[in-house]
mmCIF file of C-alpha atoms in Angstrom:
data_model
loop_
_atom_site.group_PDB
_atom_site.id
_atom_site.type_symbol
_atom_site.label_atom_id
_atom_site.label_comp_id
_atom_site.label_asym_id
_atom_site.label_seq_id
_atom_site.Cartn_x
_atom_site.Cartn_y
_atom_site.Cartn_z
ATOM 1 C CA MET T 1 -49.531 4.881 4.189
ATOM 2 C CA THR T 2 -52.105 7.638 3.781
ATOM 3 C CA ALA T 3 -51.773 7.786 -0.010
ATOM 4 C CA THR T 4 -52.117 4.860 -2.279
ATOM 5 C CA LEU T 5 -49.398 3.936 -4.743
ATOM 6 C CA GLU T 6 -51.803 4.890 -7.643
ATOM 7 C CA GLN T 7 -52.132 8.285 -6.141
ATOM 8 C CA LEU T 8 -48.413 8.669 -5.726
ATOM 9 C CA ARG T 9 -47.664 7.764 -9.296
ATOM 10 C CA ARG T 10 -49.601 10.740 -10.466
ATOM 11 C CA CYS T 11 -47.443 13.145 -8.335
ATOM 12 C CA HIS T 12 -44.887 15.378 -10.077
ATOM 13 C CA PHE T 13 -42.522 16.047 -7.114
ATOM 14 C CA ALA T 14 -41.937 14.954 -3.505
ATOM 15 C CA VAL T 15 -40.648 16.895 -0.416
ATOM 16 C CA ASP T 16 -38.940 15.628 2.683
ATOM 17 C CA LEU T 17 -39.075 18.661 5.090
ATOM 18 C CA GLY T 18 -36.904 17.498 8.016
ATOM 19 C CA ALA T 19 -35.770 19.465 11.195
ATOM 20 C CA ALA T 20 -32.111 19.270 10.060
ATOM 21 C CA ARG T 21 -32.325 18.928 6.130
ATOM 22 C CA THR T 22 -34.890 19.661 3.252
ATOM 23 C CA ARG T 23 -34.819 17.281 0.274
ATOM 24 C CA VAL T 24 -36.732 17.625 -2.908
ATOM 25 C CA TYR T 25 -37.309 14.903 -5.556
ATOM 26 C CA VAL T 26 -38.729 15.852 -8.945
ATOM 27 C CA LYS T 27 -40.193 13.104 -11.048
ATOM 28 C CA GLY T 28 -37.881 12.106 -14.041
ATOM 29 C CA ALA T 29 -35.070 14.418 -12.603
ATOM 30 C CA GLY T 30 -34.204 12.768 -9.318
ATOM 31 C CA LEU T 31 -33.037 14.595 -6.144
ATOM 32 C CA VAL T 32 -32.768 18.149 -6.991
ATOM 33 C CA VAL T 33 -32.479 19.762 -3.426
ATOM 34 C CA ASP T 34 -30.534 18.371 -0.380
ATOM 35 C CA GLN T 35 -29.893 21.444 1.875
ATOM 36 C CA PRO T 36 -30.090 22.274 5.594
ATOM 37 C CA SER T 37 -33.533 23.506 6.699
ATOM 38 C CA ALA T 38 -32.278 27.051 7.645
ATOM 39 C CA ALA T 39 -32.930 30.540 6.465
ATOM 40 C CA ALA T 40 -31.164 33.818 7.403
ATOM 41 C CA VAL T 41 -33.748 36.774 7.702
ATOM 42 C CA ASN T 42 -33.021 40.512 8.061
ATOM 43 C CA THR T 43 -35.351 41.431 10.871
ATOM 44 C CA ARG T 44 -35.288 44.990 9.949
ATOM 45 C CA THR T 45 -36.620 44.646 6.324
ATOM 46 C CA GLY T 46 -38.024 41.067 6.466
ATOM 47 C CA ALA T 47 -35.818 40.212 3.651
ATOM 48 C CA LEU T 48 -34.397 36.670 2.992
ATOM 49 C CA ILE T 49 -30.628 36.841 2.918
ATOM 50 C CA ALA T 50 -29.779 33.336 2.546
ATOM 51 C CA VAL T 51 -30.979 29.630 2.785
ATOM 52 C CA GLY T 52 -29.583 26.212 2.970
ATOM 53 C CA GLU T 53 -25.846 25.621 3.470
ATOM 54 C CA PHE T 54 -24.947 29.315 3.510
ATOM 55 C CA ALA T 55 -27.549 30.177 6.100
ATOM 56 C CA GLU T 56 -26.350 27.236 8.203
ATOM 57 C CA LYS T 57 -22.864 28.565 8.093
ATOM 58 C CA MET T 58 -24.007 31.921 9.406
ATOM 59 C CA THR T 59 -25.470 30.347 12.675
ATOM 60 C CA GLY T 60 -23.888 32.118 15.610
ATOM 61 C CA ARG T 61 -21.798 34.477 13.240
ATOM 62 C CA THR T 62 -24.336 37.250 12.421
ATOM 63 C CA PRO T 63 -24.903 40.700 13.734
ATOM 64 C CA GLY T 64 -28.066 41.479 15.864
ATOM 65 C CA TYR T 65 -30.387 42.361 13.099
ATOM 66 C CA ILE T 66 -29.839 39.098 11.140
ATOM 67 C CA ARG T 67 -31.539 36.027 12.511
ATOM 68 C CA VAL T 68 -31.100 32.302 11.406
ATOM 69 C CA VAL T 69 -34.511 30.583 11.686
ATOM 70 C CA ARG T 70 -35.613 26.983 11.145
ATOM 71 C CA PRO T 71 -39.167 26.672 9.905
ATOM 72 C CA VAL T 72 -39.187 22.958 10.737
ATOM 73 C CA SER T 73 -39.082 21.565 14.320
ATOM 74 C CA GLY T 74 -39.395 17.929 15.190
ATOM 75 C CA GLY T 75 -40.636 17.014 11.673
ATOM 76 C CA THR T 76 -43.515 19.632 11.988
ATOM 77 C CA ILE T 77 -43.506 22.936 9.995
ATOM 78 C CA VAL T 78 -43.846 25.470 12.597
ATOM 79 C CA ASP T 79 -43.637 28.636 10.205
ATOM 80 C CA ILE T 80 -45.521 27.945 6.967
ATOM 81 C CA GLU T 81 -44.549 31.193 5.355
ATOM 82 C CA MET T 82 -40.940 30.954 5.924
ATOM 83 C CA ALA T 83 -41.080 27.277 4.808
ATOM 84 C CA GLN T 84 -42.481 28.296 1.465
ATOM 85 C CA ARG T 85 -39.947 31.038 1.047
ATOM 86 C CA MET T 86 -37.081 28.770 1.944
ATOM 87 C CA LEU T 87 -38.402 26.122 -0.611
ATOM 88 C CA ARG T 88 -38.836 28.599 -3.406
ATOM 89 C CA HIS T 89 -35.189 29.662 -3.064
ATOM 90 C CA LEU T 90 -33.797 26.182 -2.670
ATOM 91 C CA LEU T 91 -35.811 25.026 -5.879
ATOM 92 C CA GLY T 92 -34.713 27.803 -8.075
ATOM 93 C CA ASP T 93 -36.329 29.627 -10.888
ATOM 94 C CA LYS T 94 -35.699 26.802 -13.451
ATOM 95 C CA VAL T 95 -37.243 23.938 -11.643
ATOM 96 C CA ARG T 96 -40.215 26.152 -10.423
ATOM 97 C CA ARG T 97 -40.856 27.080 -14.024
ATOM 98 C CA ALA T 98 -40.731 23.389 -15.017
ATOM 99 C CA LEU T 99 -43.207 22.481 -12.302
ATOM 100 C CA ARG T 100 -45.555 25.267 -12.985
ATOM 101 C CA ARG T 101 -46.035 24.058 -16.602
ATOM 102 C CA LYS T 102 -47.511 20.783 -15.298
ATOM 103 C CA PRO T 103 -51.255 20.568 -15.571
ATOM 104 C CA ARG T 104 -52.814 19.973 -12.177
ATOM 105 C CA LEU T 105 -49.606 20.030 -10.276
ATOM 106 C CA ARG T 106 -49.484 17.192 -7.597
ATOM 107 C CA ALA T 107 -47.004 16.775 -4.694
ATOM 108 C CA ALA T 108 -46.166 14.166 -2.099
ATOM 109 C CA VAL T 109 -44.801 15.040 1.312
ATOM 110 C CA CYS T 110 -43.320 12.998 4.296
ATOM 111 C CA THR T 111 -45.013 13.324 7.663
ATOM 112 C CA PRO T 112 -44.035 11.789 11.015
ATOM 113 C CA HIS T 113 -45.943 8.587 11.998
ATOM 114 C CA ASP T 114 -47.976 10.226 14.770
ATOM 115 C CA ALA T 115 -48.383 13.690 13.140
ATOM 116 C CA ASP T 116 -51.606 15.424 14.337
ATOM 117 C CA PRO T 117 -54.138 16.921 11.903
ATOM 118 C CA LEU T 118 -52.580 20.459 12.523
ATOM 119 C CA ALA T 119 -49.068 19.159 11.467
ATOM 120 C CA GLN T 120 -50.499 17.475 8.412
ATOM 121 C CA ARG T 121 -52.458 20.632 7.415
ATOM 122 C CA ALA T 122 -49.324 22.658 7.799
ATOM 123 C CA ALA T 123 -47.369 20.332 5.456
ATOM 124 C CA ILE T 124 -50.358 20.579 2.810
ATOM 125 C CA GLU T 125 -50.518 24.329 2.989
ATOM 126 C CA THR T 126 -46.836 24.699 2.573
ATOM 127 C CA LEU T 127 -46.900 22.723 -0.729
ATOM 128 C CA VAL T 128 -50.257 24.438 -1.953
ATOM 129 C CA GLY T 129 -48.268 27.736 -1.505
ATOM 130 C CA LEU T 130 -45.818 26.559 -3.948
ATOM 131 C CA GLY T 131 -48.507 25.792 -6.564
ATOM 132 C CA ALA T 132 -49.510 22.180 -5.792
ATOM 133 C CA ARG T 133 -53.197 21.560 -6.632
ATOM 134 C CA ARG T 134 -53.170 18.397 -4.610
ATOM 135 C CA VAL T 135 -50.781 17.087 -1.905
ATOM 136 C CA GLU T 136 -50.501 13.417 -0.879
ATOM 137 C CA LEU T 137 -49.264 12.543 2.565
ATOM 138 C CA VAL T 138 -46.829 9.644 3.173
ATOM 139 C CA ASP T 139 -45.710 8.192 6.407
ATOM 140 C CA THR T 140 -41.886 8.973 6.976
ATOM 141 C CA LEU T 141 -41.476 5.222 8.105
ATOM 142 C CA ILE T 142 -43.032 3.738 4.966
ATOM 143 C CA ALA T 143 -40.982 6.115 2.695
ATOM 144 C CA ALA T 144 -37.813 5.286 4.433
ATOM 145 C CA ALA T 145 -38.415 1.574 4.176
ATOM 146 C CA VAL T 146 -39.122 1.661 0.593
ATOM 147 C CA GLY T 147 -35.956 3.981 0.144
ATOM 148 C CA CYS T 148 -33.612 1.533 1.740
ATOM 149 C CA GLY T 149 -35.113 -1.386 -0.242
ATOM 150 C CA LEU T 150 -36.962 -3.301 2.478
ATOM 151 C CA PRO T 151 -39.683 -5.718 1.229
ATOM 152 C CA VAL T 152 -42.492 -3.647 2.749
ATOM 153 C CA GLU T 153 -45.212 -5.243 0.625
ATOM 154 C CA GLN T 154 -44.382 -8.764 1.498
ATOM 155 C CA PRO T 155 -46.146 -10.714 4.183
ATOM 156 C CA GLU T 156 -42.951 -10.688 6.420
ATOM 157 C CA ALA T 157 -41.861 -8.531 9.100
ATOM 158 C CA THR T 158 -39.264 -5.661 8.598
ATOM 159 C CA MET T 159 -38.235 -3.470 11.494
ATOM 160 C CA ILE T 160 -37.050 0.224 10.601
ATOM 161 C CA MET T 161 -35.634 2.912 12.866
ATOM 162 C CA VAL T 162 -35.708 6.493 11.438
ATOM 163 C CA CYS T 163 -33.064 8.559 13.478
ATOM 164 C CA GLY T 164 -33.819 12.180 13.062
ATOM 165 C CA ALA T 165 -32.556 15.435 14.444
ATOM 166 C CA HIS T 166 -35.408 15.907 16.902
ATOM 167 C CA ALA T 167 -37.010 12.493 17.320
ATOM 168 C CA THR T 168 -36.495 8.804 16.603
ATOM 169 C CA GLN T 169 -39.303 6.676 15.057
ATOM 170 C CA VAL T 170 -39.400 2.882 15.205
ATOM 171 C CA ALA T 171 -41.832 0.592 13.446
ATOM 172 C CA VAL T 172 -42.382 -2.908 12.486
ATOM 173 C CA LEU T 173 -43.952 -3.079 8.919
ATOM 174 C CA SER T 174 -45.679 -6.049 7.103
ATOM 175 C CA LEU T 175 -47.903 -6.108 3.862
ATOM 176 C CA GLY T 176 -47.173 -2.484 3.152
ATOM 177 C CA ALA T 177 -48.606 -1.225 6.402
ATOM 178 C CA ILE T 178 -47.359 -0.312 9.926
ATOM 179 C CA VAL T 179 -48.109 -3.058 12.448
ATOM 180 C CA SER T 180 -46.648 -1.369 15.625
ATOM 181 C CA ALA T 181 -44.802 2.010 15.895
ATOM 182 C CA THR T 182 -43.805 4.681 18.264
ATOM 183 C CA ARG T 183 -41.993 7.931 18.272
ATOM 184 C CA ILE T 184 -39.336 8.759 20.857
ATOM 185 C CA PRO T 185 -38.555 12.502 21.456
ATOM 186 C CA VAL T 186 -34.833 11.718 21.370
ATOM 187 C CA GLY T 187 -32.697 12.440 18.258
ATOM 188 C CA GLY T 188 -29.400 13.641 17.146
ATOM 189 C CA GLU T 189 -29.797 17.011 18.851
ATOM 190 C CA ALA T 190 -30.396 15.394 22.201
ATOM 191 C CA VAL T 191 -26.998 13.466 21.896
ATOM 192 C CA ASP T 192 -25.324 16.888 20.951
ATOM 193 C CA HIS T 193 -26.717 18.532 23.946
ATOM 194 C CA ALA T 194 -25.600 15.637 26.224
ATOM 195 C CA ILE T 195 -22.049 16.065 24.859
ATOM 196 C CA VAL T 196 -22.173 19.922 25.233
ATOM 197 C CA GLN T 197 -23.282 19.614 28.815
ATOM 198 C CA HIS T 198 -20.549 16.964 29.571
ATOM 199 C CA LEU T 199 -17.842 19.248 28.209
ATOM 200 C CA ARG T 200 -19.185 22.185 30.125
ATOM 201 C CA HIS T 201 -19.492 20.532 33.416
ATOM 202 C CA GLN T 202 -16.331 18.350 33.358
ATOM 203 C CA HIS T 203 -13.973 20.522 31.346
ATOM 204 C CA GLU T 204 -15.547 24.134 31.681
ATOM 205 C CA LEU T 205 -15.465 24.397 27.927
ATOM 206 C CA VAL T 206 -18.010 25.834 25.675
ATOM 207 C CA LEU T 207 -18.121 24.488 22.082
ATOM 208 C CA PRO T 208 -18.814 26.764 19.137
ATOM 209 C CA SER T 209 -22.236 25.890 17.457
ATOM 210 C CA GLN T 210 -20.435 24.560 14.361
ATOM 211 C CA SER T 211 -18.486 22.080 16.236
ATOM 212 C CA VAL T 212 -21.212 20.547 18.348
ATOM 213 C CA ARG T 213 -21.830 17.481 15.975
ATOM 214 C CA PRO T 214 -20.672 14.454 17.845
ATOM 215 C CA LEU T 215 -19.088 13.034 14.702
ATOM 216 C CA GLN T 216 -16.317 15.566 15.345
ATOM 217 C CA LEU T 217 -15.416 13.492 18.419
ATOM 218 C CA ALA T 218 -14.637 10.585 16.094
ATOM 219 C CA LEU T 219 -10.987 10.294 15.366
ATOM 220 C CA SER T 220 -11.108 7.023 13.325
ATOM 221 C CA GLY T 221 -13.519 4.541 11.828
ATOM 222 C CA ASN T 222 -14.393 3.134 15.319
ATOM 223 C CA GLY T 223 -15.162 6.675 16.711
ATOM 224 C CA LEU T 224 -17.049 6.540 19.989
ATOM 225 C CA THR T 225 -16.901 2.547 20.175
ATOM 226 C CA ALA T 226 -14.838 0.895 22.958
ATOM 227 C CA GLN T 227 -12.221 0.008 20.284
ATOM 228 C CA GLY T 228 -11.826 3.613 19.250
ATOM 229 C CA PRO T 229 -9.284 6.191 20.474
ATOM 230 C CA ALA T 230 -8.920 6.631 24.134
ATOM 231 C CA SER T 231 -9.023 10.377 23.937
ATOM 232 C CA THR T 232 -9.443 13.247 21.514
ATOM 233 C CA GLU T 233 -8.598 16.939 21.460
ATOM 234 C CA ILE T 234 -11.504 19.427 21.465
ATOM 235 C CA HIS T 235 -11.071 23.159 20.820
ATOM 236 C CA GLY T 236 -13.605 25.568 22.304
ATOM 237 C CA ARG T 237 -14.132 28.648 24.585
ATOM 238 C CA ASP T 238 -13.230 28.581 28.452
ATOM 239 C CA VAL T 239 -16.423 29.282 30.532
ATOM 240 C CA ALA T 240 -14.643 31.555 32.990
ATOM 241 C CA THR T 241 -12.241 33.563 30.828
ATOM 242 C CA GLY T 242 -14.061 33.400 27.512
ATOM 243 C CA LEU T 243 -10.564 32.629 25.854
ATOM 244 C CA ALA T 244 -9.976 29.857 23.313
ATOM 245 C CA ARG T 245 -8.788 26.782 24.780
ATOM 246 C CA SER T 246 -8.212 23.197 23.984
ATOM 247 C CA VAL T 247 -8.749 20.095 26.163
ATOM 248 C CA ARG T 248 -8.107 16.353 25.749
ATOM 249 C CA VAL T 249 -11.399 14.509 26.218
ATOM 250 C CA ASP T 250 -11.691 10.850 27.379
ATOM 251 C CA THR T 251 -13.981 9.154 24.786
ATOM 252 C CA ALA T 252 -15.096 6.618 27.321
ATOM 253 C CA ALA T 253 -16.561 9.519 29.282
ATOM 254 C CA VAL T 254 -18.264 10.893 26.313
ATOM 255 C CA ARG T 255 -19.745 7.409 25.538
ATOM 256 C CA HIS T 256 -21.110 7.376 29.137
ATOM 257 C CA ALA T 257 -22.658 10.903 28.773
ATOM 258 C CA ILE T 258 -24.579 9.915 25.550
ATOM 259 C CA GLN T 259 -25.979 6.745 27.095
ATOM 260 C CA THR T 260 -28.928 8.598 28.913
ATOM 261 C CA PRO T 261 -30.561 9.915 25.727
ATOM 262 C CA LEU T 262 -29.984 6.730 23.879
ATOM 263 C CA THR T 263 -31.572 4.645 26.639
ATOM 264 C CA GLY T 264 -34.860 6.129 25.560
ATOM 265 C CA VAL T 265 -34.533 4.801 22.065
ATOM 266 C CA LEU T 266 -33.978 1.257 23.533
ATOM 267 C CA ASP T 267 -37.137 1.578 25.605
ATOM 268 C CA GLY T 268 -39.031 2.499 22.392
ATOM 269 C CA ILE T 269 -37.763 -0.536 20.624
ATOM 270 C CA GLY T 270 -38.934 -2.715 23.478
ATOM 271 C CA ARG T 271 -42.456 -1.196 23.338
ATOM 272 C CA VAL T 272 -42.806 -1.784 19.589
ATOM 273 C CA LEU T 273 -41.738 -5.463 19.858
ATOM 274 C CA ARG T 274 -44.117 -6.056 23.029
ATOM 275 C CA ASP T 275 -47.030 -4.794 20.653
ATOM 276 C CA CYS T 276 -46.071 -7.122 17.747
ATOM 277 C CA PRO T 277 -47.580 -10.514 17.085
ATOM 278 C CA PRO T 278 -45.054 -13.328 17.973
ATOM 279 C CA ASP T 279 -44.762 -14.519 14.370
ATOM 280 C CA LEU T 280 -43.438 -11.184 13.243
ATOM 281 C CA VAL T 281 -41.104 -10.958 16.234
ATOM 282 C CA ALA T 282 -39.626 -14.326 15.134
ATOM 283 C CA ASP T 283 -38.895 -12.890 11.637
ATOM 284 C CA LEU T 284 -37.092 -9.972 13.101
ATOM 285 C CA ALA T 285 -34.737 -12.172 15.163
ATOM 286 C CA ASP T 286 -33.169 -13.095 11.818
ATOM 287 C CA ARG T 287 -33.542 -9.859 9.839
ATOM 288 C CA GLY T 288 -32.960 -7.434 12.713
ATOM 289 C CA ILE T 289 -33.211 -3.662 12.533
ATOM 290 C CA MET T 290 -32.550 -1.293 9.668
ATOM 291 C CA MET T 291 -31.267 2.060 10.722
ATOM 292 C CA VAL T 292 -32.048 5.133 8.507
ATOM 293 C CA GLY T 293 -31.714 9.019 9.052
ATOM 294 C CA GLY T 294 -28.857 11.237 9.545
ATOM 295 C CA SER T 295 -28.274 10.310 13.141
ATOM 296 C CA ALA T 296 -27.861 6.647 12.243
ATOM 297 C CA LEU T 297 -24.289 7.587 11.372
ATOM 298 C CA LEU T 298 -23.558 8.344 14.995
ATOM 299 C CA PRO T 299 -20.360 6.341 15.759
ATOM 300 C CA GLY T 300 -21.089 3.357 17.969
ATOM 301 C CA PHE T 301 -24.879 3.732 17.960
ATOM 302 C CA ASP T 302 -25.463 0.577 15.913
ATOM 303 C CA GLN T 303 -23.073 -1.428 18.090
ATOM 304 C CA MET T 304 -24.910 -0.160 21.304
ATOM 305 C CA LEU T 305 -28.119 -1.412 19.689
ATOM 306 C CA ARG T 306 -26.686 -4.833 18.836
ATOM 307 C CA GLN T 307 -25.472 -5.376 22.437
ATOM 308 C CA ALA T 308 -28.864 -4.193 24.102
ATOM 309 C CA THR T 309 -31.187 -6.039 21.822
ATOM 310 C CA GLY T 310 -29.288 -9.173 20.767
ATOM 311 C CA MET T 311 -30.694 -8.546 17.170
ATOM 312 C CA PRO T 312 -28.823 -7.787 13.868
ATOM 313 C CA VAL T 313 -28.572 -4.047 13.279
ATOM 314 C CA HIS T 314 -27.987 -2.658 9.755
ATOM 315 C CA ILE T 315 -27.279 0.890 8.629
ATOM 316 C CA ALA T 316 -28.730 1.710 5.195
ATOM 317 C CA GLU T 317 -26.357 2.554 2.329
ATOM 318 C CA ARG T 318 -27.345 6.232 2.299
ATOM 319 C CA PRO T 319 -29.310 6.616 5.457
ATOM 320 C CA ASP T 320 -29.822 10.384 5.367
ATOM 321 C CA ILE T 321 -31.725 10.281 2.093
ATOM 322 C CA CYS T 322 -33.650 6.963 2.423
ATOM 323 C CA ALA T 323 -37.120 8.787 2.960
ATOM 324 C CA VAL T 324 -36.918 11.095 -0.104
ATOM 325 C CA GLN T 325 -35.526 8.153 -2.145
ATOM 326 C CA GLY T 326 -38.532 6.151 -1.154
ATOM 327 C CA LEU T 327 -40.810 8.798 -2.247
ATOM 328 C CA GLY T 328 -39.020 9.013 -5.371
ATOM 329 C CA THR T 329 -39.323 5.224 -5.993
ATOM 330 C CA MET T 330 -43.060 5.520 -5.500
ATOM 331 C CA LEU T 331 -43.439 8.433 -7.652
ATOM 332 C CA GLU T 332 -41.648 6.680 -10.537
ATOM 333 C CA GLY T 333 -44.046 3.660 -10.055
ATOM 334 C CA LYS T 334 -41.264 1.177 -9.115
ATOM 335 C CA VAL T 335 -43.052 -0.270 -6.029
ATOM 336 C CA THR T 336 -45.006 -3.384 -7.011
ATOM 337 C CA PRO T 337 -47.981 -4.032 -4.815
ATOM 338 C CA LEU T 338 -48.580 -7.612 -3.568
ATOM 339 C CA ALA T 339 -50.759 -9.478 -6.109
ATOM 340 C CA LEU T 340 -52.932 -12.151 -4.677
ATOM 341 C CA ASP T 341 -52.924 -15.381 -6.675
ATOM 342 C CA PRO T 342 -56.464 -16.571 -7.529
ATOM 343 C CA ALA T 343 -57.537 -19.511 -5.659
ATOM 344 C CA ALA T 344 -57.703 -22.621 -7.569
ATOM 345 C CA GLY T 345 -61.325 -23.800 -8.284
#
C-alpha cells in the first residue's frame, strides 16, 4: 500500500478509474458514482455530449462527427483532460460543491499493481484538476482485498484475483502487504474478442458492439459450464450480405474458444505461487482464491480455475465494486492495523 491507513483516513473522497467503469466514494455519503468510463464528444466543437451509461449506449450508433472515447485504458489514464471532464459531469454540481467546501481537499485513487511513475502521475494530475490538494495512491489489489472482507492485516496468506476489462491482477497478501503479485494482460475484453472471432470464422456472423458481452451467451445459471445449455441463439449481421441473421451456437465450442485467453491467467497464478514462501502456500490450500472485478462474473470461469488449480475458488458478493468499497472502508477508518502485543518482561 503506497499510502498509510492514517493518510487515507484524512481523505474526503476516493476514485476507482477502471477501463470499463468509474466509481467514486465520498466519505460519509458512500458510493455516489458507478458509471461506464465513456464520454461522447462532438469533434467539430469539442463539446461533451454525454458521459457514463448514455455515452455507452451511443457506441457504434453515432454520426461521423460524434466520437465515443474512453479516457482510461488498462487501468491507466491515457487522456487526463477528458478524464477530468468526465468525472466532473459524473459527480454533478451538488457533490462537487460539497467537496469544494472541504478545507485542503484530499483524495485517494486506485492504481494497478505495477503502475509506472507516468501512470501514477496521470492519476494524481486528474484528481488535482478536480480540486484535490493532496492525492494518495492505493494499490488496487489491497483495496479490493479490503473491500471483499479478506483479513489483509493478519499474518496469514490471502490470495486475490482482480479480473478487469483489460488485465487480470493476481497477488498473495499477508500482514497488509503484497508478498507476490503479477499482472496478466488478459481481461474480459480478450474473452469478448475470442468469442467475436469464433462467431466470425465459424458462423460468418458479426456481433453488434452492444451484444459482445459473453454473459449474453449464458441462457441459465450454469451459462458456459459443461452442465449448461448445449446451444444458444445469437443475433448478428451476416459477413457476406450485411443482412441480419440468427444462428444457433454450440456452447461447448464457445467454451473451447475462450480457453486460450484464460490459459494466460492460469500461468499467472502459477508464477505467483512459485514466488511465495511454502508456509503461505500451505495457508492458501485451505482458503483458496478470492475473485473480484467485473470479469469474475464470467460464467464458468471460477469452475475452470477450481479444476486447473485444485484450490477452492470464491467470488466476492459484489465483485465489481470491491476496490472502491475497500477504499471507502479505509477512508472511514474501519480497517484496524495489526497491534503487536508487548513482550512479557
